[in-house]
Coordinates of C-alpha atoms and ligand atoms in Angstrom, one line a residue:
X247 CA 127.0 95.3 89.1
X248 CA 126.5 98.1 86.5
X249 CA 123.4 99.9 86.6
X250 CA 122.2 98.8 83.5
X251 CA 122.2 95.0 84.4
X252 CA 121.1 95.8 88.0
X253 CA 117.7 97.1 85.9
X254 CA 118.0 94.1 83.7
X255 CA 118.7 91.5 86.6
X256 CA 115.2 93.4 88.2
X257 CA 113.1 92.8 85.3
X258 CA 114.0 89.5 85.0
X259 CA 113.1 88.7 88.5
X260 CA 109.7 90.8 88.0
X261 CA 109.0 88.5 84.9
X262 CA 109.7 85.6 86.5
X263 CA 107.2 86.5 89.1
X264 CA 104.4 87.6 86.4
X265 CA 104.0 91.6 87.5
X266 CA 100.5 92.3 87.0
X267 CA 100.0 95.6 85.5
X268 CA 96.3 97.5 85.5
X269 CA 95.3 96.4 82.3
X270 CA 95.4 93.1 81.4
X271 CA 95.6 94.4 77.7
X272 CA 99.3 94.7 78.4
X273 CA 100.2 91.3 78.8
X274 CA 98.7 90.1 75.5
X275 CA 101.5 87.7 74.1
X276 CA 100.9 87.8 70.5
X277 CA 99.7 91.5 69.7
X278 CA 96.9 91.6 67.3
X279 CA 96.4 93.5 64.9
X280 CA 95.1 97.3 64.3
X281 CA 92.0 96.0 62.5
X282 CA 90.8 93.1 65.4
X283 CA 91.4 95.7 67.9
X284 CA 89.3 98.3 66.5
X285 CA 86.2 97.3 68.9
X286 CA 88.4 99.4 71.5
X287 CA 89.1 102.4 69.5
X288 CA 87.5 104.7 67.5
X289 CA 86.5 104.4 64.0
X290 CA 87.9 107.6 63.4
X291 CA 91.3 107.0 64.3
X292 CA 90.8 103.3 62.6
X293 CA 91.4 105.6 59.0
X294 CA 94.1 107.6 59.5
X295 CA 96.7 104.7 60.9
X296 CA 98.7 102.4 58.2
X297 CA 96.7 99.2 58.0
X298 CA 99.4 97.5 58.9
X299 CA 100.0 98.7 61.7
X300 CA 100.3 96.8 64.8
X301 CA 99.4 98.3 68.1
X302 CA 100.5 97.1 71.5
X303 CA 99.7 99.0 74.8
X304 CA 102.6 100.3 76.9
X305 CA 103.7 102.5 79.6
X306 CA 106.0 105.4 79.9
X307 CA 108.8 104.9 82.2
X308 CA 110.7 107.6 81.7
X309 CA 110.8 110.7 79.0
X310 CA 114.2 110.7 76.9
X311 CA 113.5 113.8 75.1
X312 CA 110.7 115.7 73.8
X313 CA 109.9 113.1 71.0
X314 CA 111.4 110.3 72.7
X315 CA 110.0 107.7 75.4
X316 CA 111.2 104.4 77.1
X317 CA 107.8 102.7 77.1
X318 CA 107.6 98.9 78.7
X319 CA 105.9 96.7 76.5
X320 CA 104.6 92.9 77.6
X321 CA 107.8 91.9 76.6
X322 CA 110.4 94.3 76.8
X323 CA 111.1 98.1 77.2
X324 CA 111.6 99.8 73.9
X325 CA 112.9 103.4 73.0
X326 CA 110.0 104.6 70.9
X327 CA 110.0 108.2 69.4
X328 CA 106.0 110.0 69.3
X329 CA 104.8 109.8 65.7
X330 CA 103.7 113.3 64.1
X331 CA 99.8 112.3 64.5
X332 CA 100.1 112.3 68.0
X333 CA 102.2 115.3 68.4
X334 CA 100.0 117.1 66.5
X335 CA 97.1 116.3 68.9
X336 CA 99.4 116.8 72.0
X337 CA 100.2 120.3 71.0
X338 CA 96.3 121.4 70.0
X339 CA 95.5 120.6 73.2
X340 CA 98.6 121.4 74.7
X341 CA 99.5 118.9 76.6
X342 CA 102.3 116.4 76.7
X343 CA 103.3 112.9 77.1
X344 CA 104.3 111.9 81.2
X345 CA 105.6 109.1 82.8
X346 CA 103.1 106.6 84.1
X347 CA 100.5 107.3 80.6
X348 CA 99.8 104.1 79.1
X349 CA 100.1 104.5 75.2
X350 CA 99.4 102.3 72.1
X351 CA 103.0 101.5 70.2
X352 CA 103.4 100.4 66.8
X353 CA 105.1 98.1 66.6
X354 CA 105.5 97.0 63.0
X355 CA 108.2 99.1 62.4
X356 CA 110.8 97.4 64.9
X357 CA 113.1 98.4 65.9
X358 CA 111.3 101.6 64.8
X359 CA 108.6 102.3 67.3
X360 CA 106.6 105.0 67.3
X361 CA 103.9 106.1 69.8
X362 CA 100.5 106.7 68.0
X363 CA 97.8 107.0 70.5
X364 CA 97.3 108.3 74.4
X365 CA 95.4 106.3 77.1
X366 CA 93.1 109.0 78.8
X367 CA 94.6 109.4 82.6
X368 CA 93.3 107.9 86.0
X369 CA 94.9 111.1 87.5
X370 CA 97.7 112.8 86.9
X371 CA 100.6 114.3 89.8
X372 CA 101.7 117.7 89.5
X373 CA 103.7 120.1 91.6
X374 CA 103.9 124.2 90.9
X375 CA 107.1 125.5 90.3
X376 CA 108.6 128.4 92.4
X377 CA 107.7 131.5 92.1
X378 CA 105.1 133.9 91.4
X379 CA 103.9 132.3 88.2
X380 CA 103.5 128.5 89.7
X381 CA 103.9 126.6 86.6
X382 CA 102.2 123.4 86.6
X383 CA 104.6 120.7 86.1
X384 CA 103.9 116.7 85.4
X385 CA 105.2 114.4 87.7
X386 CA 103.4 111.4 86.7
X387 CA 100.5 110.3 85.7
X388 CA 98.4 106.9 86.7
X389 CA 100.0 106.4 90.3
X390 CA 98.0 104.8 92.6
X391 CA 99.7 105.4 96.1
X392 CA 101.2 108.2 97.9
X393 CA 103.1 106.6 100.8
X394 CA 103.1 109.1 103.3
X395 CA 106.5 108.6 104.8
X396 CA 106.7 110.0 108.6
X397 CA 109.2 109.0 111.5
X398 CA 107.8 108.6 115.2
X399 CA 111.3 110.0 116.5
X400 CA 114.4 111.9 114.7
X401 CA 112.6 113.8 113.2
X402 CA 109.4 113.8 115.0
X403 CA 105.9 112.9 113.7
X404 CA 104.0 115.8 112.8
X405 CA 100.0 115.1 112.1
X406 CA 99.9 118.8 110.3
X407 CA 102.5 117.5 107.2
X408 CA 100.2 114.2 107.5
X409 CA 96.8 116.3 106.8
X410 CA 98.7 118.3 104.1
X411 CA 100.4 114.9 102.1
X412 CA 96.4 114.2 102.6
X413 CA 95.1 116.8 101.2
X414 CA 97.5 116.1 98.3
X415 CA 96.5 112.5 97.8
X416 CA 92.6 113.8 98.4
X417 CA 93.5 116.5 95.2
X418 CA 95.0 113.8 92.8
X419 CA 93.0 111.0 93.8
X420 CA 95.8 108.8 95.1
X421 CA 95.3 106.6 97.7
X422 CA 97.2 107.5 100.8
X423 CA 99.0 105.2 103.0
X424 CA 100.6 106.6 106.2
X425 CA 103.9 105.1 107.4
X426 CA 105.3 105.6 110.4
X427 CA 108.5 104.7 110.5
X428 CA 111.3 104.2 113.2
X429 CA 109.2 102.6 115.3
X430 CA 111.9 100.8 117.1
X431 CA 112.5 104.0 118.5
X432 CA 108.9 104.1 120.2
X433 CA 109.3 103.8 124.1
X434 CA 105.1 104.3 124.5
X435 CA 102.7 102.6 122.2
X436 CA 99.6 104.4 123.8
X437 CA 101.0 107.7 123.2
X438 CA 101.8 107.1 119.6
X439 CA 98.1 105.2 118.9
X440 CA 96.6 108.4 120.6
X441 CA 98.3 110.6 117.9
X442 CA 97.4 108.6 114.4
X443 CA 93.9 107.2 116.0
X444 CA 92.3 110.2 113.9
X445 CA 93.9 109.2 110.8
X446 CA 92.9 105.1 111.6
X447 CA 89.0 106.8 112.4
X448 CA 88.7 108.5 108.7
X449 CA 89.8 105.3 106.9
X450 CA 93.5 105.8 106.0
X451 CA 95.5 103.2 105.7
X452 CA 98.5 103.4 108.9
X453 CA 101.4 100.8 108.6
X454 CA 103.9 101.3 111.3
X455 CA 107.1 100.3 110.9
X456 CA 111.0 99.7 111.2
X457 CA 113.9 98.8 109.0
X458 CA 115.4 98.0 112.3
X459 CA 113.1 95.3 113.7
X460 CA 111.3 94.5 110.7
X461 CA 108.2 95.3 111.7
X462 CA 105.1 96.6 109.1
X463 CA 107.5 95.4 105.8
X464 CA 105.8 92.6 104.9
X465 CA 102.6 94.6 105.4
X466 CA 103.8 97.6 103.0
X467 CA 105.0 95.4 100.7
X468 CA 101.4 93.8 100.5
X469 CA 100.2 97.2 99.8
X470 CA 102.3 98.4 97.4
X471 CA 102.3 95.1 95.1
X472 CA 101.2 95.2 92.0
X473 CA 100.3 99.2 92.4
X474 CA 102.4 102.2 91.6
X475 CA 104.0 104.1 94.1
X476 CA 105.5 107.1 95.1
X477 CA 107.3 108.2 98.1
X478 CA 106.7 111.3 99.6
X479 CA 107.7 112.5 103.3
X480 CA 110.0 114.7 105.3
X481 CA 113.8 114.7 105.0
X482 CA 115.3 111.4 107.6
X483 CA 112.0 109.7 107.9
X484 CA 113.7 106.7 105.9
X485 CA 111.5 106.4 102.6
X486 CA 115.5 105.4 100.6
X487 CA 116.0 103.1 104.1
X488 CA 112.4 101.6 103.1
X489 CA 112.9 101.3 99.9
X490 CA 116.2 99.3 99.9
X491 CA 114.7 97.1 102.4
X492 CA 112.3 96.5 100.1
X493 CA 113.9 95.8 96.8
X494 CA 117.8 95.7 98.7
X495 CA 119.9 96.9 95.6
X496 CA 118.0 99.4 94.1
X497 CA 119.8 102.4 93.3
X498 CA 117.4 105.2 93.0
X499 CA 118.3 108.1 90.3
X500 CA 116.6 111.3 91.7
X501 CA 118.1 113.8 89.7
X502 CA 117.8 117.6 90.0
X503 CA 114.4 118.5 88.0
X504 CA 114.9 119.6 84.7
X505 CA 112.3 121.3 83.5
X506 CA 111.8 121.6 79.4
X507 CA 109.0 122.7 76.4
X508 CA 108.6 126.0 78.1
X509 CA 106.2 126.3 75.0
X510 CA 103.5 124.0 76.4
X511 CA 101.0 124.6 79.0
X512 CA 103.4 121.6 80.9
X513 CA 106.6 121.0 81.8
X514 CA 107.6 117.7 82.6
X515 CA 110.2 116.9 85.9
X516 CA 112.7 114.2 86.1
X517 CA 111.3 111.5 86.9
X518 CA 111.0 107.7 86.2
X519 CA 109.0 104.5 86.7
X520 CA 111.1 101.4 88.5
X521 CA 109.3 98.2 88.7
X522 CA 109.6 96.2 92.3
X523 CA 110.4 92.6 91.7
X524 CA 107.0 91.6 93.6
X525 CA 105.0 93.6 91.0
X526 CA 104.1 97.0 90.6
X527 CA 106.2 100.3 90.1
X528 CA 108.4 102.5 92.1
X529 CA 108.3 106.4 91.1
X530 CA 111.1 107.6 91.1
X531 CA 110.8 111.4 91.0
X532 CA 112.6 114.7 93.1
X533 CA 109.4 116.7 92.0
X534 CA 107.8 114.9 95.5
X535 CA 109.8 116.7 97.7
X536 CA 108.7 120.2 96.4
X537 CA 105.4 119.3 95.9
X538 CA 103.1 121.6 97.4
X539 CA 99.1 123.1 97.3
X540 CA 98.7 125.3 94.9
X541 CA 97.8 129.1 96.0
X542 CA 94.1 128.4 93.8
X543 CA 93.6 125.1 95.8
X544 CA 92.8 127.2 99.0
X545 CA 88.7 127.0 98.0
X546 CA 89.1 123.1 98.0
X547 CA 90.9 122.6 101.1
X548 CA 87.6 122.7 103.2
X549 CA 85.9 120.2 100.9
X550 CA 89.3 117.9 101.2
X551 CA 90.7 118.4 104.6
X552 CA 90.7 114.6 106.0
X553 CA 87.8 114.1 107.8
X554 CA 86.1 117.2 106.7
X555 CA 84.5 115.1 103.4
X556 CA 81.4 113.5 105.1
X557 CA 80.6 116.9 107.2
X558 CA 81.2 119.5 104.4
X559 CA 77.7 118.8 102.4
X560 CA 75.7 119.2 105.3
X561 CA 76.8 122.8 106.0
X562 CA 74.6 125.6 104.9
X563 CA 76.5 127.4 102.8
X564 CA 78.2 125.4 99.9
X565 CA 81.7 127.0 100.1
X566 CA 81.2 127.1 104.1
X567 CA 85.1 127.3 105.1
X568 CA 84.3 125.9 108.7
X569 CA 85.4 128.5 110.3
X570 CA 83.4 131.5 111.1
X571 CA 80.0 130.8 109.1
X572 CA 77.0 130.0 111.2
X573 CA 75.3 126.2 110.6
X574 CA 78.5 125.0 110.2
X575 CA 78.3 120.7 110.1
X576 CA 81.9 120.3 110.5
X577 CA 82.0 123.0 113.8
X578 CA 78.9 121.2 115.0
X579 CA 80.8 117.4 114.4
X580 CA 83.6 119.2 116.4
X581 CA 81.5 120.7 119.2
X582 CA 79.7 117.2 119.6
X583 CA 83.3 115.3 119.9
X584 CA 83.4 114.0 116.8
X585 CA 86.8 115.6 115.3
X586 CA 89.9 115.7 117.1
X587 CA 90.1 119.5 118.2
X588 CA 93.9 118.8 117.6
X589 CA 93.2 118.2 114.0
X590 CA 90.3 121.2 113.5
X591 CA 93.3 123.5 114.9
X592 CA 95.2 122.0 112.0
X593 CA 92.9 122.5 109.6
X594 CA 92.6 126.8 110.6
X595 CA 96.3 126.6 110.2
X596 CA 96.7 125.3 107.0
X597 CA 93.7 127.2 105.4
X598 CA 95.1 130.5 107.2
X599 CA 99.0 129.6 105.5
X600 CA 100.0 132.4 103.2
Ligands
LIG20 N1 116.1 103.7 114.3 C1 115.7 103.7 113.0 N2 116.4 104.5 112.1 C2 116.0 104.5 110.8 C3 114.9 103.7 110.4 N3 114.7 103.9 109.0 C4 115.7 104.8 108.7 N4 116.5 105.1 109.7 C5 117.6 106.0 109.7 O1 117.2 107.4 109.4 C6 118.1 108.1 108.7 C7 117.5 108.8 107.5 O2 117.0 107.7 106.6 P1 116.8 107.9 105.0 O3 116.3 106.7 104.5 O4 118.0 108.5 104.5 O5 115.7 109.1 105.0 P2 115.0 109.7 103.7 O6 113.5 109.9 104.0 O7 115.3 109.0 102.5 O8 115.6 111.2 103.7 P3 115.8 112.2 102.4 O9 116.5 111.4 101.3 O10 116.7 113.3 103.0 O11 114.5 112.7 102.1 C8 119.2 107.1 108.3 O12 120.3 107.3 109.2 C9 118.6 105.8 108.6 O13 119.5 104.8 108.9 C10 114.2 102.9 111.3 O14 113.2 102.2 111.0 N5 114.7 103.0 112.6
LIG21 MG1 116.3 109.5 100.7
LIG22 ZN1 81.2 124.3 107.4

């Protein structure tokens, strides 16, 4: 099958099976028009579009150009170009369209569409390029999971990249699920329960699992329906050997990033939104892999180290870093048993990383 009617055959399935997207505005079947929707908008804006407009809600799923988006509508996904309103506004407050940002389209111009209005973001997923400058780069915006993809064996489950990919999700407000994968490969169950009880005590969601037995699919899949997801994890933990066991067929497009408008204060990376035929998006992005804390984010590692959130306000000093000052609540949770020295160790180590 070509790749375009691989997409095409995927859709279909996902219509057939009613994907729920977040807002239920999107599934309208007969968009209204400008003027009945203007309860939801402001009457400011209400002047300067055509009054014949008619505005349906979308979502990026990938960025064509600079002026150029394909944006999923209730019914299809359309190539729409950004109208000169919008750009306007984009560039005084220099910013730029991402994937993932629900927009309104105008449709009245098929098979003209233009983009006239932003959604404001849930969050938004950024990385820092290399180098001394870190630019901030998009990845996506309005993704609900980050599925912390880790192996028990080949290679070998680290808990310190776990609190960092935590941290991350803690920055960006993305719910973190931690998979551990391979788990055929597990001759002790003890052992391994020993190492993730920490992260099962602060609330995070563990699925373990295997593309060899089976085991835990059903139960990501259950998580990631009907939400938008991205994979992030260490090279060989199996997040494409997940993924094709979860949508068998897929071919993913991870290209290298390619950065552009070096003008505004964001660059955007290569990336694109696949929807799973049980509902809900795949990211598709290499920005993931390089995604890293950011050399400013030291000061908010103490308030969003895993574990750390429910200690942090009772310390004495408000940017206590938990490590030499005195009244400390989160060396006082330690000292009374209450965090995993394994994890406080951790924690020195990643705030003491260059
Ligand atoms: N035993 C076992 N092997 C697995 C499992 N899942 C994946 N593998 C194997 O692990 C290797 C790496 O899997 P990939 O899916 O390519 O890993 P990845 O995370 O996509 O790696 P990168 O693309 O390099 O980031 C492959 O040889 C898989 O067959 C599993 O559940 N059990
Ligand atoms: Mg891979
Ligand atoms: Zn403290």
């Amino acid at each position: 099958m070509r790749q375009r009617d691989k997409k095409r055959d995927l859709r279909y399935k996902g219509r057939l099976r009613n994907i729920s997207l977040p807002d239920i505005n999107i599934l309208d079947e007969n968009p209204e028009t400008y003027g009945s929707k203007s309860a939801r908008t402001s009457s400011k804006l209400d002047d300067s579009y055509k009054s014949d407009a008619i505005l349906e809600k979308g979502r990026i799923l990938r960025i064509m150009s600079n002026y150029q988006c394909l944006v999923e509508l209730a019914e299809e996904d359309i190539t729409a170009s950004i109208s000169g309103r919008l750009k306007q506004f984009l560039y005084s407050s220099h910013n730029i369209l991402s994937v993932g940002d629900y927009v309104w389209v105008d449709s009245s111009i098929k098979p003209d569409y233009r983009i006239e209005k932003l959604e404001p973001r849930n969050n938004l997923l950024t990385r820092f390029g290399a180098g001394s400058f870190q630019k901030e780069i998009m990845i996506a915006a309005n993704i609900d999971n980050l599925v912390i993809t880790t192996s028990w064996l080949m290679p070998r489950f680290k808990a310190g990249l776990v609190d960092r990919y935590l941290i991350l999700a803690a920055k960006h407000s993305i719910r973190p699920i931690l998979v551990v994968n391979k788990i055929d490969l597990c001759e002790d169950r003890a052992e391994l329960e020993e190492e993730i009880a920490y992260f099962r005590q602060i609330g995070c969601k563990v699925v373990l699992s295997s593309i060899i037995s089976g085991e835990g699919i059903a139960e990501l899949k259950e998580l990631l329906q009907d939400r938008d997801s991205v994979f992030s994890g260490h090279s060989g933990a199996g997040k494409s050997s997940l993924i094709n066991v979860l949508e068998p067929g897929l071919d993913l497009e991870t290209a290298e990033v390619s950065d552009y408008n070096e003008k505004g204060k964001h660059t955007t990376t290569y990336s694109l939104l696949i929807r799973w035929s049980f509902g809900g998006h795949l990211l598709d992005t290499p920005g993931i892999k390089t995604i890293t804390l950011h050399q400013n984010d030291r000061d908010i590692i103490p308030r969003l180290f895993p574990g750390f959130e429910r200690y942090h306000p009772f310390c004495k000093f408000r940017d206590c870093t938990h490590s030499h000052e005195t009244d400390c609540a989160v060396i006082r949770a330690l000292n009374a048993g209450e965090i995993d020295p394994s994890r406080y160790e951790s924690y020195l180590a990643i705030l003491e990383e260059p």
